[in-house]
PDB file of C-alpha atoms and ligand atoms in Angstrom:
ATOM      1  CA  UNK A   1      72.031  48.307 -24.732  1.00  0.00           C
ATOM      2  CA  UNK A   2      74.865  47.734 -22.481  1.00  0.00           C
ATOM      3  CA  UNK A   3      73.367  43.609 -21.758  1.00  0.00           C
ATOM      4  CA  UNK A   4      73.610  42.048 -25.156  1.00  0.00           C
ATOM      5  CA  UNK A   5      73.422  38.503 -24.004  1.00  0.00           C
ATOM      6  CA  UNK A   6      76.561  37.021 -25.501  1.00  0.00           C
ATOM      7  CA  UNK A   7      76.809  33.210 -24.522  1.00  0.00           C
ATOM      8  CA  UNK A   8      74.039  34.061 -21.894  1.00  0.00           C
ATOM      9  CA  UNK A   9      76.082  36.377 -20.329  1.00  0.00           C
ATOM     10  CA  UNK A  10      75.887  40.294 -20.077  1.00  0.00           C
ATOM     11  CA  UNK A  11      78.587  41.877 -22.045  1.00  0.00           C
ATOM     12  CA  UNK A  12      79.729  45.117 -20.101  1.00  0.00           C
ATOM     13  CA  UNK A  13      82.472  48.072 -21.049  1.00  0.00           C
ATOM     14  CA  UNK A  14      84.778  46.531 -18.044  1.00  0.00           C
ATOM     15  CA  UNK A  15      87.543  44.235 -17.364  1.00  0.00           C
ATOM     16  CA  UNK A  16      86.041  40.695 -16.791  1.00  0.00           C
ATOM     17  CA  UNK A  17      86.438  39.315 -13.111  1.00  0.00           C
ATOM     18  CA  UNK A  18      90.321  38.767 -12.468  1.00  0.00           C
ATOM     19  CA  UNK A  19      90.679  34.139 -13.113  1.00  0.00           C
ATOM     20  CA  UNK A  20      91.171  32.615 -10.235  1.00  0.00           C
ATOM     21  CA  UNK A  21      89.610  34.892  -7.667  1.00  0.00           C
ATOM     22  CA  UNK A  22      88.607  32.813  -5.189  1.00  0.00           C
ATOM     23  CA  UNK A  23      92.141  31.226  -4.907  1.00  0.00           C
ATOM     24  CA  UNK A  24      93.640  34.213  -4.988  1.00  0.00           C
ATOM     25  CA  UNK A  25      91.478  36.009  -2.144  1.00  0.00           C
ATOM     26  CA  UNK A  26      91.996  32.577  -0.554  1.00  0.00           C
ATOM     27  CA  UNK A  27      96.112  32.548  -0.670  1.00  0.00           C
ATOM     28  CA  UNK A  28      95.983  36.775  -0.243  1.00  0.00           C
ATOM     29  CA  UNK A  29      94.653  35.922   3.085  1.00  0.00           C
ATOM     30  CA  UNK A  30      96.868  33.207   4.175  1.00  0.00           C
ATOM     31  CA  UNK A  31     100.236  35.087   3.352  1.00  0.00           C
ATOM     32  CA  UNK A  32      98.534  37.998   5.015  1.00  0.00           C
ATOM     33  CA  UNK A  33      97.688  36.789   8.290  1.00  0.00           C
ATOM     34  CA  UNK A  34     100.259  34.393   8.644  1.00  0.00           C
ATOM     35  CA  UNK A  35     103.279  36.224   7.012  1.00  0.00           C
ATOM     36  CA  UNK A  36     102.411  40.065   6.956  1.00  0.00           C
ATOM     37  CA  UNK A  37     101.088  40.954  10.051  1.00  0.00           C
ATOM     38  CA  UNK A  38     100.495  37.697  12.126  1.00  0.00           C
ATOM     39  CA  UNK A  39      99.166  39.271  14.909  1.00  0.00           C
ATOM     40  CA  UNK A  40      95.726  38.785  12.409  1.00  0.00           C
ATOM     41  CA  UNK A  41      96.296  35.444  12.519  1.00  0.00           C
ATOM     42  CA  UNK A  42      92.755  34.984  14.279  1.00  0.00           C
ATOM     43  CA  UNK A  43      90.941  36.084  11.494  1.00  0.00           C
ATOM     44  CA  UNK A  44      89.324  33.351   9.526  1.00  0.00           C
ATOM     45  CA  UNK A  45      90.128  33.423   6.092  1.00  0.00           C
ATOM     46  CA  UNK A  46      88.035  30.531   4.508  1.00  0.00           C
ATOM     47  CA  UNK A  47      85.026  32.813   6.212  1.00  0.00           C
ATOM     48  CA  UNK A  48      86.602  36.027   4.635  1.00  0.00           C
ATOM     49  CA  UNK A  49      86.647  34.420   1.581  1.00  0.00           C
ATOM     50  CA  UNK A  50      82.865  33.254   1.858  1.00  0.00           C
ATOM     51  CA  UNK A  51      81.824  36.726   3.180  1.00  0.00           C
ATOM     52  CA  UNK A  52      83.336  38.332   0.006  1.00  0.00           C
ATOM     53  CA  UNK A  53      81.855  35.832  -2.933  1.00  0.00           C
ATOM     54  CA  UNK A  54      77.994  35.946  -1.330  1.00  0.00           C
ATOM     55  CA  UNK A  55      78.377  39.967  -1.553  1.00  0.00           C
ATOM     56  CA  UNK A  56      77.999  39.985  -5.137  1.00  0.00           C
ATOM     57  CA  UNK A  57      77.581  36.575  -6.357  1.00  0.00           C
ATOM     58  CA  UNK A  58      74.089  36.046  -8.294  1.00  0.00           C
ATOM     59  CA  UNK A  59      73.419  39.440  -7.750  1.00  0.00           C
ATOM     60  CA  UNK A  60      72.735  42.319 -10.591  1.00  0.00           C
ATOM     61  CA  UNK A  61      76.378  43.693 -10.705  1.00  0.00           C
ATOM     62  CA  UNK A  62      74.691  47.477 -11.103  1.00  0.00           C
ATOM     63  CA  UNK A  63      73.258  46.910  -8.128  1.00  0.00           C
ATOM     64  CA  UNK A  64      75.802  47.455  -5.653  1.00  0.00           C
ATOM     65  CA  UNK A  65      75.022  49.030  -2.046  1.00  0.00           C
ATOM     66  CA  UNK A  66      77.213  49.777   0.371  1.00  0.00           C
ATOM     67  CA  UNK A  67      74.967  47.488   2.753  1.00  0.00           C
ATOM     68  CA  UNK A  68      76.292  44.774   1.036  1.00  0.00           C
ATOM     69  CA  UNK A  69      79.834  44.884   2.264  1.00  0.00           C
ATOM     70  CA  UNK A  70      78.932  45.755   5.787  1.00  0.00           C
ATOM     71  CA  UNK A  71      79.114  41.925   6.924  1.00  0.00           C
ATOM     72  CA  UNK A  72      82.339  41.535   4.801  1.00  0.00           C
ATOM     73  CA  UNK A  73      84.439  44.306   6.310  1.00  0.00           C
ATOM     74  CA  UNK A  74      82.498  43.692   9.912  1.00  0.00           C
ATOM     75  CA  UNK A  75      84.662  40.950   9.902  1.00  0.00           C
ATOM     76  CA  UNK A  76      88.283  42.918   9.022  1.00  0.00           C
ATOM     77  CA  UNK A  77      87.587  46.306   9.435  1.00  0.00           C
ATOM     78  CA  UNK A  78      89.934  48.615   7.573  1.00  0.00           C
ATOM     79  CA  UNK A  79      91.614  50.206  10.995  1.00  0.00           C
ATOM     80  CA  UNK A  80      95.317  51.629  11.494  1.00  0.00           C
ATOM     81  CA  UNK A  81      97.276  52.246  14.617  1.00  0.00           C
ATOM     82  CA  UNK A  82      96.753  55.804  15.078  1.00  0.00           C
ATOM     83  CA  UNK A  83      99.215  58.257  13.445  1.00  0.00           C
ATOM     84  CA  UNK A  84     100.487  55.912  10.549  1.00  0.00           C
ATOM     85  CA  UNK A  85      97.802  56.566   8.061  1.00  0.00           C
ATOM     86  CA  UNK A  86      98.257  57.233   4.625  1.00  0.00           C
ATOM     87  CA  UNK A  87      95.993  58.316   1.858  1.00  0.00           C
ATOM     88  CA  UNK A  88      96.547  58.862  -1.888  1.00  0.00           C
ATOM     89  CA  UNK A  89      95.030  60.201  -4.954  1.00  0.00           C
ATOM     90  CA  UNK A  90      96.770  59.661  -8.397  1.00  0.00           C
ATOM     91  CA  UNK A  91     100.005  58.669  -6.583  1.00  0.00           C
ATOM     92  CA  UNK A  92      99.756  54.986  -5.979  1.00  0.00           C
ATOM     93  CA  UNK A  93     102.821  53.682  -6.527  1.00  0.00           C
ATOM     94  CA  UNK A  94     104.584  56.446  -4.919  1.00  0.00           C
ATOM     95  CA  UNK A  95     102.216  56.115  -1.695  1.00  0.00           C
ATOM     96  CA  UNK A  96     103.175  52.434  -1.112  1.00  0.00           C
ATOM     97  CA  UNK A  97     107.118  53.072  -1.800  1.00  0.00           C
ATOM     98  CA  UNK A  98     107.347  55.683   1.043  1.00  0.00           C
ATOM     99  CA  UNK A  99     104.761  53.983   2.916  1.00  0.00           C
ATOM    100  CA  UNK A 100     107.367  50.696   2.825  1.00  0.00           C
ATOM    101  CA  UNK A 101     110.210  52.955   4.284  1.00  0.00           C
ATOM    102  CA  UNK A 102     108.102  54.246   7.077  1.00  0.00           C
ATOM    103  CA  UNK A 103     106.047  52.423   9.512  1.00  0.00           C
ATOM    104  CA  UNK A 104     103.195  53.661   8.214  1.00  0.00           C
ATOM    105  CA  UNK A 105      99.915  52.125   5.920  1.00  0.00           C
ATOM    106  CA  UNK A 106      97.529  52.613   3.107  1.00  0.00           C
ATOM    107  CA  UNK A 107      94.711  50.899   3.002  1.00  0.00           C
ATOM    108  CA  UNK A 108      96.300  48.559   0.678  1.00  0.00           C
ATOM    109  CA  UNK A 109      98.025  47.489   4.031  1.00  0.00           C
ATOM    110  CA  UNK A 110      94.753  46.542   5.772  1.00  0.00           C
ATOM    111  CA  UNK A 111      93.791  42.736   5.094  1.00  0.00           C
ATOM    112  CA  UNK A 112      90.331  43.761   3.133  1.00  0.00           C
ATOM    113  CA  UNK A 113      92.602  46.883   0.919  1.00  0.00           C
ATOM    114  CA  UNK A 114      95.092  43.809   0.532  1.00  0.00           C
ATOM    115  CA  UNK A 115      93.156  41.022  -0.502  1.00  0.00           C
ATOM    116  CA  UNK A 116      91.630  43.026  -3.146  1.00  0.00           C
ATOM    117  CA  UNK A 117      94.316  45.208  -4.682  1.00  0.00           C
ATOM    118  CA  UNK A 118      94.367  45.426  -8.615  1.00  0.00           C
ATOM    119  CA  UNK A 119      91.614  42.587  -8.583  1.00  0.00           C
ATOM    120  CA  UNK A 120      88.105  42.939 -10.562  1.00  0.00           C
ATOM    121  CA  UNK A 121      84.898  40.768  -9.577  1.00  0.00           C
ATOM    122  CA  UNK A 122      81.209  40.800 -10.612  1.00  0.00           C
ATOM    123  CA  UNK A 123      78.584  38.050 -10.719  1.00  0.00           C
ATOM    124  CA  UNK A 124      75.364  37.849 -12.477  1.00  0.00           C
ATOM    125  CA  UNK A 125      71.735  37.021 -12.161  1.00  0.00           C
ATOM    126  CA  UNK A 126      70.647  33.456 -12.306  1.00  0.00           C
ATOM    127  CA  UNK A 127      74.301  32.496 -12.137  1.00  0.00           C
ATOM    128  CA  UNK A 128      76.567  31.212  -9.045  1.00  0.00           C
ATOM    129  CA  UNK A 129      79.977  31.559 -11.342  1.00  0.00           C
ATOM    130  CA  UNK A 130      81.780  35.681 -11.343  1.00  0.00           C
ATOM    131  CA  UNK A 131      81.334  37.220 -14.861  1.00  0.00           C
ATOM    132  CA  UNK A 132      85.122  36.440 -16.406  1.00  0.00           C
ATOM    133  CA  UNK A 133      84.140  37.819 -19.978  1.00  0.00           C
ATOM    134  CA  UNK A 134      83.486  41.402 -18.899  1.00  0.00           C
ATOM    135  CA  UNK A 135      82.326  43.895 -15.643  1.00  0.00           C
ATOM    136  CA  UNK A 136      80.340  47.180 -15.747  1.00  0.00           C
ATOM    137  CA  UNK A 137      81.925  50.073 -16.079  1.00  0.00           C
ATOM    138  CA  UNK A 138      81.952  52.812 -13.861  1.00  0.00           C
ATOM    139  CA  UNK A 139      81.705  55.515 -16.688  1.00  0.00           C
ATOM    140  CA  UNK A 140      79.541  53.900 -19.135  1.00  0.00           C
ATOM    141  CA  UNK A 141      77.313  51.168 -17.467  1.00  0.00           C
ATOM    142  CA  UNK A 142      76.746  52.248 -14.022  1.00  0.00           C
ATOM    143  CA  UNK A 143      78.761  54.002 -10.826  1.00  0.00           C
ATOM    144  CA  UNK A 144      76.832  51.542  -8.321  1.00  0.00           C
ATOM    145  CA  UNK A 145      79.098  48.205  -9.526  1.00  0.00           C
ATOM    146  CA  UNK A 146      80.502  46.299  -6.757  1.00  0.00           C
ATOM    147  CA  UNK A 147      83.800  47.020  -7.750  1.00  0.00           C
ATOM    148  CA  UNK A 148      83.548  50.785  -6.815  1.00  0.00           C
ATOM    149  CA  UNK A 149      81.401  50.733  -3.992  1.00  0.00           C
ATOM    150  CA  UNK A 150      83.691  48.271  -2.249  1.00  0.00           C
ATOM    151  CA  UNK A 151      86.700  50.557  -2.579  1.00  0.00           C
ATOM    152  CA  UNK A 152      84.248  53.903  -2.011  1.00  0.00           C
ATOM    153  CA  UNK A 153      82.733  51.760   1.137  1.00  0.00           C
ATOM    154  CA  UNK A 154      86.420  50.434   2.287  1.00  0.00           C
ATOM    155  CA  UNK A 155      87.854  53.949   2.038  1.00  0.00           C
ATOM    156  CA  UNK A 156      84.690  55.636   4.186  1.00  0.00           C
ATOM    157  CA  UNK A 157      85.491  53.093   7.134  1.00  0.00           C
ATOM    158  CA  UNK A 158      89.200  53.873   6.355  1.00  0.00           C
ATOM    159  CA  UNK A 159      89.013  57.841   6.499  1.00  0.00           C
ATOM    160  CA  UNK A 160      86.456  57.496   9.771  1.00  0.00           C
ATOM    161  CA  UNK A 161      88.958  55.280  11.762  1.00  0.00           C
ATOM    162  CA  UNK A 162      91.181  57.887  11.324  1.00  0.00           C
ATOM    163  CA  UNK A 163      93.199  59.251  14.016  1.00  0.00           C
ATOM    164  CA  UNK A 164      95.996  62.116  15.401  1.00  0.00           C
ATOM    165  CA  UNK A 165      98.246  62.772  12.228  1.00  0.00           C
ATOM    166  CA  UNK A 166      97.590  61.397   8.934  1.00  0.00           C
ATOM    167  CA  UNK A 167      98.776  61.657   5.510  1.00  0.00           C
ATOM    168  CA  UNK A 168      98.155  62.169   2.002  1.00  0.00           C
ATOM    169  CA  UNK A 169     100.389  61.963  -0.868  1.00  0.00           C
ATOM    170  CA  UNK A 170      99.262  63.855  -3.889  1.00  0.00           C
ATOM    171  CA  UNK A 171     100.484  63.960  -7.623  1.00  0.00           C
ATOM    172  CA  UNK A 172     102.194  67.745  -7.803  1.00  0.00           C
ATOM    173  CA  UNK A 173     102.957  67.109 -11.724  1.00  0.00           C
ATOM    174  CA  UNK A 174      99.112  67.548 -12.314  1.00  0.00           C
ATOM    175  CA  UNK A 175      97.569  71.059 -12.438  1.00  0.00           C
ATOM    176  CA  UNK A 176      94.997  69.902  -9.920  1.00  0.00           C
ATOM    177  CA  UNK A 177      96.358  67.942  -7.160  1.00  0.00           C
ATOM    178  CA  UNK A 178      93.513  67.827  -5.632  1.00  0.00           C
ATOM    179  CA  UNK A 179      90.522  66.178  -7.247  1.00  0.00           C
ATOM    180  CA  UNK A 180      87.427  66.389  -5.478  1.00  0.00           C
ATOM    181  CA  UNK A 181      85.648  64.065  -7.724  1.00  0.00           C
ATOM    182  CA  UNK A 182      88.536  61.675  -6.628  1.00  0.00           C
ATOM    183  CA  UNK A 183      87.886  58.680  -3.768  1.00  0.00           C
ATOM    184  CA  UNK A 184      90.288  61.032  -1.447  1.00  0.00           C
ATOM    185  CA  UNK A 185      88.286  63.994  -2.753  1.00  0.00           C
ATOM    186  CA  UNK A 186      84.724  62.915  -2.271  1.00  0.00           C
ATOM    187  CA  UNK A 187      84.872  59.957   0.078  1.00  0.00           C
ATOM    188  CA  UNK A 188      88.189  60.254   2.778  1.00  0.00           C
ATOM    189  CA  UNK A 189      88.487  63.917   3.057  1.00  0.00           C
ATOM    190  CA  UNK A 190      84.742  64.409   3.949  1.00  0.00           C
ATOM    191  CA  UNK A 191      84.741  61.867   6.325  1.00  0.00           C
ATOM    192  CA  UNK A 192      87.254  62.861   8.408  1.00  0.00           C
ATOM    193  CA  UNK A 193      86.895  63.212  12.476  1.00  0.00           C
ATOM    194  CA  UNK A 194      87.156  66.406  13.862  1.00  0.00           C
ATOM    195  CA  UNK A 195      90.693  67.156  15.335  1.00  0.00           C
ATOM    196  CA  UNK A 196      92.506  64.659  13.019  1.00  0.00           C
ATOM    197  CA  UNK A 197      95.602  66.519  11.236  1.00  0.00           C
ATOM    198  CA  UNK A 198      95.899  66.006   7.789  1.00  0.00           C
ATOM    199  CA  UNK A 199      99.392  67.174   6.158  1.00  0.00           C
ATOM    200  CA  UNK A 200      99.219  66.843   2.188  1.00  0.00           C
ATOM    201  CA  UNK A 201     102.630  66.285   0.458  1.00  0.00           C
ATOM    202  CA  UNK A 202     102.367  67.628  -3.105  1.00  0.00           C
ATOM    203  CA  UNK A 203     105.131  65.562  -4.519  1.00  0.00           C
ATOM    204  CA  UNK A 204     106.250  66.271  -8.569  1.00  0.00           C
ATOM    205  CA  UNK A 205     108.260  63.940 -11.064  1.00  0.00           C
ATOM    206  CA  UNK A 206     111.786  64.005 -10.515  1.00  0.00           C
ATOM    207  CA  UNK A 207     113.343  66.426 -13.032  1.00  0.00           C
ATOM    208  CA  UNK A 208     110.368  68.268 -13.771  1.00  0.00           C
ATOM    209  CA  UNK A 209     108.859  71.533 -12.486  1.00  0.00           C
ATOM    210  CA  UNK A 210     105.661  71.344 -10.510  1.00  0.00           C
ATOM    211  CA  UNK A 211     102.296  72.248 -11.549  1.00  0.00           C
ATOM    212  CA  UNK A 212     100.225  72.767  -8.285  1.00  0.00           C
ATOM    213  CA  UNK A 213     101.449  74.152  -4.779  1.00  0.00           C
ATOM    214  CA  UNK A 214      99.592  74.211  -1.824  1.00  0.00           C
ATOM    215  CA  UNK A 215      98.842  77.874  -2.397  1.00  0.00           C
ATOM    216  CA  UNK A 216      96.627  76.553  -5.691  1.00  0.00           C
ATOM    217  CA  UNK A 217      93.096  76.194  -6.141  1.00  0.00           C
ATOM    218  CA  UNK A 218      92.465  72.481  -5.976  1.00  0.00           C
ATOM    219  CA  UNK A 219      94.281  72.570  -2.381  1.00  0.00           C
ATOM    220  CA  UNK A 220      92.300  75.428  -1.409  1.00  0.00           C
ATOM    221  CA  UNK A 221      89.215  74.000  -1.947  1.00  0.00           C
ATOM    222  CA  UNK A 222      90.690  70.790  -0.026  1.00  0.00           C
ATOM    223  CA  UNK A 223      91.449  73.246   2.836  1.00  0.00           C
ATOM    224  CA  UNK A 224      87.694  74.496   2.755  1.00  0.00           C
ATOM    225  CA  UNK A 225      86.501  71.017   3.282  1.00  0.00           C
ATOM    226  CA  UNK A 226      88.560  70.047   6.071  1.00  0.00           C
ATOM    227  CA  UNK A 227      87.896  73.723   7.669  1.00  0.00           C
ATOM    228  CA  UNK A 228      84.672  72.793   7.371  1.00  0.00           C
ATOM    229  CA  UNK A 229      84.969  69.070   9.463  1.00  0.00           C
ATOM    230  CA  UNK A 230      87.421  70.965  11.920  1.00  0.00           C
ATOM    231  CA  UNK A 231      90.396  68.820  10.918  1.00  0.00           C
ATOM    232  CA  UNK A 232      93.793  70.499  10.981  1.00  0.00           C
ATOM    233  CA  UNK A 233      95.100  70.833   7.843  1.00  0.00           C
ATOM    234  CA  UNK A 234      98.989  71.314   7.029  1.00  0.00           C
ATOM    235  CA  UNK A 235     100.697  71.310   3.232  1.00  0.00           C
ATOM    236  CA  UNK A 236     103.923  70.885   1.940  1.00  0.00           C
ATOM    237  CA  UNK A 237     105.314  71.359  -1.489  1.00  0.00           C
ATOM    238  CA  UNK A 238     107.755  71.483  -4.277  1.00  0.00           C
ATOM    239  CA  UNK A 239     108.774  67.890  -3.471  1.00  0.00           C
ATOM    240  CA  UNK A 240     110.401  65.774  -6.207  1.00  0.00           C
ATOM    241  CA  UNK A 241     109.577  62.470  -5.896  1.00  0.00           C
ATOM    242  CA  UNK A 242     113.566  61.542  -5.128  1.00  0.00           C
ATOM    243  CA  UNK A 243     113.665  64.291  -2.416  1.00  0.00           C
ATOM    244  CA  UNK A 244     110.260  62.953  -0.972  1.00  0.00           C
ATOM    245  CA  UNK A 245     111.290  59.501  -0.497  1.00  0.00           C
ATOM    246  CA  UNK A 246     114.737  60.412   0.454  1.00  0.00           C
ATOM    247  CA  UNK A 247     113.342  62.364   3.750  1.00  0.00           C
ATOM    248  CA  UNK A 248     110.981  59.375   4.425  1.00  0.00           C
TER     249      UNK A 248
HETATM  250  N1  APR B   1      93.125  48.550  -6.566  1.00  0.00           N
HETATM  251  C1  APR B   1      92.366  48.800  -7.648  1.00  0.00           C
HETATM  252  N2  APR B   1      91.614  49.890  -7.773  1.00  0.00           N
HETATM  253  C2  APR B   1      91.625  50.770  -6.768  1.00  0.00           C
HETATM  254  C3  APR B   1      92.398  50.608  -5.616  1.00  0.00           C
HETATM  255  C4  APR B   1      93.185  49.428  -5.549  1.00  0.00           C
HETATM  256  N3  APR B   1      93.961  49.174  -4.498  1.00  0.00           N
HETATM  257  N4  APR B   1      92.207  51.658  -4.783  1.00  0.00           N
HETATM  258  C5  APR B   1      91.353  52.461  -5.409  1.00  0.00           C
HETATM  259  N5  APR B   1      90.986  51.936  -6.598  1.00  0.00           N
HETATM  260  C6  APR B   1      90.161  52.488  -7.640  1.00  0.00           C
HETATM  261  C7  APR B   1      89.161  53.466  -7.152  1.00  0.00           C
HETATM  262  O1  APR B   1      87.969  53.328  -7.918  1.00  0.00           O
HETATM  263  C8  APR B   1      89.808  54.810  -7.362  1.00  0.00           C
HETATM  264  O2  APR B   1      88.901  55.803  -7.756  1.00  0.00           O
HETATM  265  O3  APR B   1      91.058  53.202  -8.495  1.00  0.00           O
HETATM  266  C9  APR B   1      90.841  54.603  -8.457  1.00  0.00           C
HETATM  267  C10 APR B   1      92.137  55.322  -8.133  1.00  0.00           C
HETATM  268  O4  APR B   1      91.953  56.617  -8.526  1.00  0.00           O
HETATM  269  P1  APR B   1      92.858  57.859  -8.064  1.00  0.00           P
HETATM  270  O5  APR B   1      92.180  59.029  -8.684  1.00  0.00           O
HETATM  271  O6  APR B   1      94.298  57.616  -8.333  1.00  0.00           O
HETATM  272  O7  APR B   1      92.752  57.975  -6.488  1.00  0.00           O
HETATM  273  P2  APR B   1      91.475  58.132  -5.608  1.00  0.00           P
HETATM  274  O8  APR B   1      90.218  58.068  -6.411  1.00  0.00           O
HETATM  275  O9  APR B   1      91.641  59.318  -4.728  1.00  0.00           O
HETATM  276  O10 APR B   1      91.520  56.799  -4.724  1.00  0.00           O
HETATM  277  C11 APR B   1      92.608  56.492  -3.886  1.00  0.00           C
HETATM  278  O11 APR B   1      91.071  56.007  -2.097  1.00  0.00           O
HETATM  279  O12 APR B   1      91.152  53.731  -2.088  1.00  0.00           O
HETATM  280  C12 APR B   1      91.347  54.880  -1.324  1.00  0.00           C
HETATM  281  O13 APR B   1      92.828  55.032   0.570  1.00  0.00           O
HETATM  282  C13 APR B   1      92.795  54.968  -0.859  1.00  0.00           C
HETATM  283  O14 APR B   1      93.500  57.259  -0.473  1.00  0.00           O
HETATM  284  C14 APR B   1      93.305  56.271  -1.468  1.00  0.00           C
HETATM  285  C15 APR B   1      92.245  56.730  -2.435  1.00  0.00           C
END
């Protein structure tokens, strides 16, 4: 049973809710609005911050919908200027270096994407405090956690806003740079508007010799989804990671 009550509380495969959350969502905000892009300034953060605890708090933490964030991210949606999107799959890091040099933005770069970055978070029934000892797991307790539907919910709004050119940095050093079972793969490539472009940069580790191209498989079957949305779809490859962010 993946709910032994230990101390009361439901003992799941996951990492426990990050300590300190609240605060942390709390100061995320601040230094976002007032620091990173003031122009946000408007947004209320102590209402942010309210918006985001009542999605999950007391609630079954396997019970996740994507309903449950629409008041949340009603209040920051997850929109770019047009042409400066980026996506990634397996290439974090690397995405947010070149995305640094550029004027250009992941989601990470959108207040909600921000505020939440690297940070887990699950309540439980009966109970008004997060779960700190442990979260489900998306593998072996359930997909429909609150953790993954926000960033599967976040990334939908993300990939629908999207607009003109837009970007995706994939990991070239893996035999399948594209993963359709990936966020990119299943959620933001599916759900983009007709007549976006999307140019995919297959970029490899430095030193190494890649193990995908854009004449492979996986981006095939990337270029059959987006052929079949009408989205343009353009692919360069054979990028080390050095020459990628030297261009950018
Ligand atoms: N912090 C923590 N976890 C995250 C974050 C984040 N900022 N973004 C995504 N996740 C979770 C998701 O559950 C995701 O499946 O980590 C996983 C990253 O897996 P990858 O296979 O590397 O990439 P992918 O699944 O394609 O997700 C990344 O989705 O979040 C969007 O716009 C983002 O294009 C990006 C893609």
């Amino acid at each position: 049973d993946c709910c032994t009550p230990i101390k009361k509380l439901c003992w799941w495969h996951g990492v426990g809710s990050t300590a300190d959350f609240q605060k942390i969502i709390q100061e995320r905000c601040d230094t976002y609005t007032q620091t990173i892009r003031p122009g946000s300034r408007s947004r209320n953060c102590q209402a942010i911050r309210q918006a985001f605890m009542s999605t999950f708090i007391s609630k079954d933490p396997c019970k996740a919908t994507k309903e449950d964030y629409n008041s949340l991210i009603n209040l920051a949606p997850p929109t770019v200027p047009c042409g400066q999107q980026v996506f990634w799959s397996k290439t974090k890091e690397l995405a947010h270096e070149y995305v640094k040099r550029q004027r250009l933005m992941t989601l990470e770069d959108t207040l909600l994407g921000y505020l939440a970055d690297g940070l887990s978070w699950c309540g439980e029934p009966g109970s008004s405090d997060l779960n700190i000892w442990s979260c489900p797991d998306w593998r072996k307790d359930c997909r429909t956690n609150y953790l993954s539907v926000f960033w599967e919910v976040l990334s939908e709004r993300f990939a629908e806003s999207a607009c003109s050119t837009v970007r995706v940095v994939l990991n070239g050093s893996l035999e399948n740079a594209f993963d359709s079972m990936s966020i990119f793969g299943r959620v933001e490539a599916p759900n983009l508007r007709p007549q976006v472009e999307l140019e995919a940069w297959l970029v490899h580790d430095t030193g190494k010799p890649p193990s995908d191209s854009c004449s492979g498989s996986s981006i095939r079957k990337l270029k059959s989804i987006l052929d079949g949305r009408n989205v343009k779809f353009r692919c360069m490859d054979n990028l080390s990671r050095d020459q990628f962010l030297q261009r950018s």
